């Protein structure tokens, strides 16, 4: 049996915050692959409130410890909402710095691992969503340049009644189980996902 290992690196949406099932979208993706007979060692490296500036500092050492030579090693990155959050009158991480961070992360990761990126989702805040959408577009452009498969989920989730209802009914940012299920389904049907059914 092939030793497939995946690190999912990012923020609270990667962590699955708000999901009473404690799976989030990443747990559902790995579980669905296993139900198709693909054995995966799954590492959820999502940390609440983390920005790209936090992730650029930690991701390499955390992945290195979990993805040994000789395994089929893969990394999924997803972040950005916390970069766009406004504190003291300005975003926690400016757009230009966020893109520089993403470039550094992806460029290094590509040297060693199979890499894909999932864009940041919308939340229940119209003003913040403008900034999240801008970041999503910048990340998409960067990934095209670096030839990293990138899935923008922003527009699809912005128009998804289940996602919006759960985000609004929860904490204004994170969905619950069905919202994460919808996101996992979008990713699983994407041609860039490794284990489509």
PDB file of C-alpha atoms in Angstrom:
ATOM      1  CA  UNK A   1       0.000   0.000   0.000  1.00  0.00           C
ATOM      2  CA  UNK A   2       1.316   3.413  -0.987  1.00  0.00           C
ATOM      3  CA  UNK A   3       2.265   5.662   1.956  1.00  0.00           C
ATOM      4  CA  UNK A   4       0.321   8.838   1.104  1.00  0.00           C
ATOM      5  CA  UNK A   5       0.703  11.685   3.575  1.00  0.00           C
ATOM      6  CA  UNK A   6      -1.057  15.053   3.382  1.00  0.00           C
ATOM      7  CA  UNK A   7      -0.469  18.153   5.482  1.00  0.00           C
ATOM      8  CA  UNK A   8      -3.312  20.661   5.378  1.00  0.00           C
ATOM      9  CA  UNK A   9      -1.785  24.000   6.392  1.00  0.00           C
ATOM     10  CA  UNK A  10      -3.680  27.162   7.208  1.00  0.00           C
ATOM     11  CA  UNK A  11      -6.081  28.927   9.544  1.00  0.00           C
ATOM     12  CA  UNK A  12      -9.336  28.264  11.399  1.00  0.00           C
ATOM     13  CA  UNK A  13     -11.152  27.219   8.213  1.00  0.00           C
ATOM     14  CA  UNK A  14      -8.539  24.486   7.733  1.00  0.00           C
ATOM     15  CA  UNK A  15      -8.879  23.641  11.414  1.00  0.00           C
ATOM     16  CA  UNK A  16     -12.627  23.165  10.913  1.00  0.00           C
ATOM     17  CA  UNK A  17     -13.632  25.647  13.606  1.00  0.00           C
ATOM     18  CA  UNK A  18     -17.394  25.566  14.151  1.00  0.00           C
ATOM     19  CA  UNK A  19     -17.889  21.977  12.974  1.00  0.00           C
ATOM     20  CA  UNK A  20     -19.451  19.887  15.746  1.00  0.00           C
ATOM     21  CA  UNK A  21     -18.197  16.765  13.942  1.00  0.00           C
ATOM     22  CA  UNK A  22     -14.581  18.036  14.254  1.00  0.00           C
ATOM     23  CA  UNK A  23     -13.855  17.132  10.635  1.00  0.00           C
ATOM     24  CA  UNK A  24     -14.051  20.412   8.744  1.00  0.00           C
ATOM     25  CA  UNK A  25     -13.470  20.188   5.003  1.00  0.00           C
ATOM     26  CA  UNK A  26     -10.039  18.608   5.329  1.00  0.00           C
ATOM     27  CA  UNK A  27     -11.222  15.699   7.450  1.00  0.00           C
ATOM     28  CA  UNK A  28     -14.066  15.059   5.035  1.00  0.00           C
ATOM     29  CA  UNK A  29     -11.713  15.022   2.046  1.00  0.00           C
ATOM     30  CA  UNK A  30      -9.383  12.510   3.671  1.00  0.00           C
ATOM     31  CA  UNK A  31     -12.284  10.371   4.890  1.00  0.00           C
ATOM     32  CA  UNK A  32     -13.863  10.351   1.428  1.00  0.00           C
ATOM     33  CA  UNK A  33     -10.587   9.273  -0.173  1.00  0.00           C
ATOM     34  CA  UNK A  34     -10.251   6.436   2.324  1.00  0.00           C
ATOM     35  CA  UNK A  35     -13.802   5.299   1.595  1.00  0.00           C
ATOM     36  CA  UNK A  36     -12.619   4.897  -2.005  1.00  0.00           C
ATOM     37  CA  UNK A  37      -9.801   2.626  -0.812  1.00  0.00           C
ATOM     38  CA  UNK A  38      -6.994   5.216  -0.723  1.00  0.00           C
ATOM     39  CA  UNK A  39      -5.171   5.143   2.585  1.00  0.00           C
ATOM     40  CA  UNK A  40      -4.049   8.581   3.738  1.00  0.00           C
ATOM     41  CA  UNK A  41      -2.112   9.764   6.758  1.00  0.00           C
ATOM     42  CA  UNK A  42      -3.761  13.111   7.411  1.00  0.00           C
ATOM     43  CA  UNK A  43      -2.313  16.049   9.362  1.00  0.00           C
ATOM     44  CA  UNK A  44      -4.512  19.054  10.124  1.00  0.00           C
ATOM     45  CA  UNK A  45      -2.161  22.017  10.639  1.00  0.00           C
ATOM     46  CA  UNK A  46      -4.819  24.719  10.797  1.00  0.00           C
ATOM     47  CA  UNK A  47      -4.446  27.273  13.596  1.00  0.00           C
ATOM     48  CA  UNK A  48      -7.110  29.806  14.531  1.00  0.00           C
ATOM     49  CA  UNK A  49      -6.393  33.500  13.838  1.00  0.00           C
ATOM     50  CA  UNK A  50      -3.213  32.760  11.926  1.00  0.00           C
ATOM     51  CA  UNK A  51      -2.226  34.987   9.031  1.00  0.00           C
ATOM     52  CA  UNK A  52       0.122  34.270   6.157  1.00  0.00           C
ATOM     53  CA  UNK A  53       2.849  35.980   8.226  1.00  0.00           C
ATOM     54  CA  UNK A  54       2.385  33.348  10.931  1.00  0.00           C
ATOM     55  CA  UNK A  55       2.182  30.457   8.489  1.00  0.00           C
ATOM     56  CA  UNK A  56       5.326  31.435   6.576  1.00  0.00           C
ATOM     57  CA  UNK A  57       7.256  31.029   9.848  1.00  0.00           C
ATOM     58  CA  UNK A  58       6.014  27.568  10.817  1.00  0.00           C
ATOM     59  CA  UNK A  59       4.808  25.536   7.868  1.00  0.00           C
ATOM     60  CA  UNK A  60       8.156  24.099   6.694  1.00  0.00           C
ATOM     61  CA  UNK A  61       9.270  22.655  10.025  1.00  0.00           C
ATOM     62  CA  UNK A  62       5.800  21.271  10.763  1.00  0.00           C
ATOM     63  CA  UNK A  63       5.576  19.564   7.373  1.00  0.00           C
ATOM     64  CA  UNK A  64       9.151  18.302   7.499  1.00  0.00           C
ATOM     65  CA  UNK A  65       8.406  16.467  10.755  1.00  0.00           C
ATOM     66  CA  UNK A  66       5.384  14.728   9.184  1.00  0.00           C
ATOM     67  CA  UNK A  67       6.438  14.096   5.586  1.00  0.00           C
ATOM     68  CA  UNK A  68       9.479  11.795   5.546  1.00  0.00           C
ATOM     69  CA  UNK A  69      11.585  10.878   2.558  1.00  0.00           C
ATOM     70  CA  UNK A  70      10.175   7.858   0.766  1.00  0.00           C
ATOM     71  CA  UNK A  71       6.501   8.734   1.294  1.00  0.00           C
ATOM     72  CA  UNK A  72       4.114  10.202  -1.262  1.00  0.00           C
ATOM     73  CA  UNK A  73       4.063  13.645   0.344  1.00  0.00           C
ATOM     74  CA  UNK A  74       1.492  16.340  -0.416  1.00  0.00           C
ATOM     75  CA  UNK A  75       0.598  19.739   1.045  1.00  0.00           C
ATOM     76  CA  UNK A  76      -2.636  21.720   0.796  1.00  0.00           C
ATOM     77  CA  UNK A  77      -2.443  25.407   1.726  1.00  0.00           C
ATOM     78  CA  UNK A  78      -5.430  27.619   2.510  1.00  0.00           C
ATOM     79  CA  UNK A  79      -5.347  30.994   4.268  1.00  0.00           C
ATOM     80  CA  UNK A  80      -6.113  34.682   3.792  1.00  0.00           C
ATOM     81  CA  UNK A  81      -9.225  35.656   5.757  1.00  0.00           C
ATOM     82  CA  UNK A  82      -7.195  36.624   8.822  1.00  0.00           C
ATOM     83  CA  UNK A  83      -4.831  38.680   6.660  1.00  0.00           C
ATOM     84  CA  UNK A  84      -7.809  40.772   5.518  1.00  0.00           C
ATOM     85  CA  UNK A  85      -9.290  41.292   9.000  1.00  0.00           C
ATOM     86  CA  UNK A  86      -9.068  44.952  10.019  1.00  0.00           C
ATOM     87  CA  UNK A  87      -7.493  45.735  13.390  1.00  0.00           C
ATOM     88  CA  UNK A  88      -6.642  49.277  14.534  1.00  0.00           C
ATOM     89  CA  UNK A  89      -7.815  50.674  11.229  1.00  0.00           C
ATOM     90  CA  UNK A  90      -5.840  48.507   8.822  1.00  0.00           C
ATOM     91  CA  UNK A  91      -5.660  44.885   7.643  1.00  0.00           C
ATOM     92  CA  UNK A  92      -3.656  42.564   9.858  1.00  0.00           C
ATOM     93  CA  UNK A  93      -1.489  41.814   6.814  1.00  0.00           C
ATOM     94  CA  UNK A  94      -1.520  44.080   3.776  1.00  0.00           C
ATOM     95  CA  UNK A  95      -2.327  42.582   0.389  1.00  0.00           C
ATOM     96  CA  UNK A  96       1.199  43.046  -0.975  1.00  0.00           C
ATOM     97  CA  UNK A  97       2.798  41.433   2.082  1.00  0.00           C
ATOM     98  CA  UNK A  98       0.276  38.602   1.982  1.00  0.00           C
ATOM     99  CA  UNK A  99       1.220  37.838  -1.619  1.00  0.00           C
ATOM    100  CA  UNK A 100       4.938  37.983  -0.761  1.00  0.00           C
ATOM    101  CA  UNK A 101       4.303  35.510   2.073  1.00  0.00           C
ATOM    102  CA  UNK A 102       2.311  33.201  -0.190  1.00  0.00           C
ATOM    103  CA  UNK A 103       5.042  33.319  -2.822  1.00  0.00           C
ATOM    104  CA  UNK A 104       7.690  32.378  -0.253  1.00  0.00           C
ATOM    105  CA  UNK A 105       5.571  29.521   1.098  1.00  0.00           C
ATOM    106  CA  UNK A 106       4.658  28.061  -2.273  1.00  0.00           C
ATOM    107  CA  UNK A 107       8.081  28.469  -3.854  1.00  0.00           C
ATOM    108  CA  UNK A 108       9.743  26.577  -1.037  1.00  0.00           C
ATOM    109  CA  UNK A 109       7.040  23.912  -0.833  1.00  0.00           C
ATOM    110  CA  UNK A 110       7.252  23.178  -4.558  1.00  0.00           C
ATOM    111  CA  UNK A 111      10.882  22.154  -4.183  1.00  0.00           C
ATOM    112  CA  UNK A 112       9.882  19.110  -2.133  1.00  0.00           C
ATOM    113  CA  UNK A 113       6.156  18.367  -2.239  1.00  0.00           C
ATOM    114  CA  UNK A 114       3.126  18.071  -4.469  1.00  0.00           C
ATOM    115  CA  UNK A 115       1.245  21.299  -3.658  1.00  0.00           C
ATOM    116  CA  UNK A 116      -2.227  22.729  -4.192  1.00  0.00           C
ATOM    117  CA  UNK A 117      -3.938  25.800  -2.745  1.00  0.00           C
ATOM    118  CA  UNK A 118      -7.564  26.489  -1.837  1.00  0.00           C
ATOM    119  CA  UNK A 119      -8.598  30.136  -1.720  1.00  0.00           C
ATOM    120  CA  UNK A 120     -10.141  31.942   1.258  1.00  0.00           C
ATOM    121  CA  UNK A 121     -13.927  31.689   1.720  1.00  0.00           C
ATOM    122  CA  UNK A 122     -16.443  34.526   2.198  1.00  0.00           C
ATOM    123  CA  UNK A 123     -17.823  35.383   5.612  1.00  0.00           C
ATOM    124  CA  UNK A 124     -20.849  37.356   6.843  1.00  0.00           C
ATOM    125  CA  UNK A 125     -19.212  40.783   6.449  1.00  0.00           C
ATOM    126  CA  UNK A 126     -19.646  42.635   3.154  1.00  0.00           C
ATOM    127  CA  UNK A 127     -16.794  45.092   3.706  1.00  0.00           C
ATOM    128  CA  UNK A 128     -14.352  42.354   4.669  1.00  0.00           C
ATOM    129  CA  UNK A 129     -15.490  40.212   1.754  1.00  0.00           C
ATOM    130  CA  UNK A 130     -14.272  42.903  -0.654  1.00  0.00           C
ATOM    131  CA  UNK A 131     -10.777  42.487   0.799  1.00  0.00           C
ATOM    132  CA  UNK A 132     -11.008  38.682   0.855  1.00  0.00           C
ATOM    133  CA  UNK A 133     -12.041  38.644  -2.806  1.00  0.00           C
ATOM    134  CA  UNK A 134      -9.066  40.866  -3.682  1.00  0.00           C
ATOM    135  CA  UNK A 135      -6.704  38.481  -1.907  1.00  0.00           C
ATOM    136  CA  UNK A 136      -8.333  35.527  -3.647  1.00  0.00           C
ATOM    137  CA  UNK A 137      -7.674  37.123  -7.037  1.00  0.00           C
ATOM    138  CA  UNK A 138      -4.055  37.920  -6.122  1.00  0.00           C
ATOM    139  CA  UNK A 139      -3.454  34.366  -4.876  1.00  0.00           C
ATOM    140  CA  UNK A 140      -5.000  32.953  -8.058  1.00  0.00           C
ATOM    141  CA  UNK A 141      -2.638  35.052 -10.184  1.00  0.00           C
ATOM    142  CA  UNK A 142       0.371  34.013  -8.129  1.00  0.00           C
ATOM    143  CA  UNK A 143      -0.562  30.333  -8.419  1.00  0.00           C
ATOM    144  CA  UNK A 144      -0.957  30.640 -12.191  1.00  0.00           C
ATOM    145  CA  UNK A 145       2.530  32.117 -12.325  1.00  0.00           C
ATOM    146  CA  UNK A 146       3.999  29.366 -10.143  1.00  0.00           C
ATOM    147  CA  UNK A 147       1.928  26.624 -11.806  1.00  0.00           C
ATOM    148  CA  UNK A 148       0.301  25.633  -8.512  1.00  0.00           C
ATOM    149  CA  UNK A 149      -3.254  24.288  -8.882  1.00  0.00           C
ATOM    150  CA  UNK A 150      -5.538  26.859  -7.227  1.00  0.00           C
ATOM    151  CA  UNK A 151      -9.226  26.582  -6.414  1.00  0.00           C
ATOM    152  CA  UNK A 152     -11.116  29.818  -5.815  1.00  0.00           C
ATOM    153  CA  UNK A 153     -14.127  28.986  -3.656  1.00  0.00           C
ATOM    154  CA  UNK A 154     -15.167  32.564  -2.914  1.00  0.00           C
ATOM    155  CA  UNK A 155     -17.900  33.110  -5.525  1.00  0.00           C
ATOM    156  CA  UNK A 156     -19.288  29.618  -5.262  1.00  0.00           C
ATOM    157  CA  UNK A 157     -19.636  29.825  -1.477  1.00  0.00           C
ATOM    158  CA  UNK A 158     -20.911  33.419  -1.635  1.00  0.00           C
ATOM    159  CA  UNK A 159     -23.831  32.026  -3.637  1.00  0.00           C
ATOM    160  CA  UNK A 160     -24.311  28.898  -1.532  1.00  0.00           C
ATOM    161  CA  UNK A 161     -27.395  29.105   0.701  1.00  0.00           C
ATOM    162  CA  UNK A 162     -26.173  26.377   3.075  1.00  0.00           C
ATOM    163  CA  UNK A 163     -22.781  28.026   3.613  1.00  0.00           C
ATOM    164  CA  UNK A 164     -24.296  31.466   4.169  1.00  0.00           C
ATOM    165  CA  UNK A 165     -27.025  30.235   6.489  1.00  0.00           C
ATOM    166  CA  UNK A 166     -24.583  28.327   8.680  1.00  0.00           C
ATOM    167  CA  UNK A 167     -22.018  31.143   8.796  1.00  0.00           C
ATOM    168  CA  UNK A 168     -24.706  33.677   9.713  1.00  0.00           C
ATOM    169  CA  UNK A 169     -26.226  31.336  12.299  1.00  0.00           C
ATOM    170  CA  UNK A 170     -22.886  30.450  13.875  1.00  0.00           C
ATOM    171  CA  UNK A 171     -20.218  33.101  14.555  1.00  0.00           C
ATOM    172  CA  UNK A 172     -20.403  35.151  11.375  1.00  0.00           C
ATOM    173  CA  UNK A 173     -17.276  33.561   9.902  1.00  0.00           C
ATOM    174  CA  UNK A 174     -17.314  29.771  10.204  1.00  0.00           C
ATOM    175  CA  UNK A 175     -19.994  27.319   9.082  1.00  0.00           C
ATOM    176  CA  UNK A 176     -21.029  24.176  10.858  1.00  0.00           C
ATOM    177  CA  UNK A 177     -21.038  20.598   9.532  1.00  0.00           C
ATOM    178  CA  UNK A 178     -23.116  21.081   6.379  1.00  0.00           C
ATOM    179  CA  UNK A 179     -21.185  24.156   5.276  1.00  0.00           C
ATOM    180  CA  UNK A 180     -17.903  22.300   5.549  1.00  0.00           C
ATOM    181  CA  UNK A 181     -19.482  19.360   3.720  1.00  0.00           C
ATOM    182  CA  UNK A 182     -20.365  21.678   0.830  1.00  0.00           C
ATOM    183  CA  UNK A 183     -16.829  23.046   0.693  1.00  0.00           C
ATOM    184  CA  UNK A 184     -15.366  19.524   0.745  1.00  0.00           C
ATOM    185  CA  UNK A 185     -17.676  18.550  -2.121  1.00  0.00           C
ATOM    186  CA  UNK A 186     -16.522  21.518  -4.197  1.00  0.00           C
ATOM    187  CA  UNK A 187     -12.888  20.621  -3.655  1.00  0.00           C
ATOM    188  CA  UNK A 188     -13.426  16.927  -4.292  1.00  0.00           C
ATOM    189  CA  UNK A 189     -15.073  17.649  -7.653  1.00  0.00           C
ATOM    190  CA  UNK A 190     -12.249  20.010  -8.684  1.00  0.00           C
ATOM    191  CA  UNK A 191      -9.830  18.663 -11.275  1.00  0.00           C
ATOM    192  CA  UNK A 192      -6.875  19.800  -9.146  1.00  0.00           C
ATOM    193  CA  UNK A 193      -7.827  17.528  -6.232  1.00  0.00           C
ATOM    194  CA  UNK A 194      -5.798  14.345  -6.205  1.00  0.00           C
ATOM    195  CA  UNK A 195      -8.510  11.860  -5.242  1.00  0.00           C
ATOM    196  CA  UNK A 196     -11.645  12.659  -7.209  1.00  0.00           C
ATOM    197  CA  UNK A 197     -14.486  10.173  -7.213  1.00  0.00           C
TER     198      UNK A 197
END
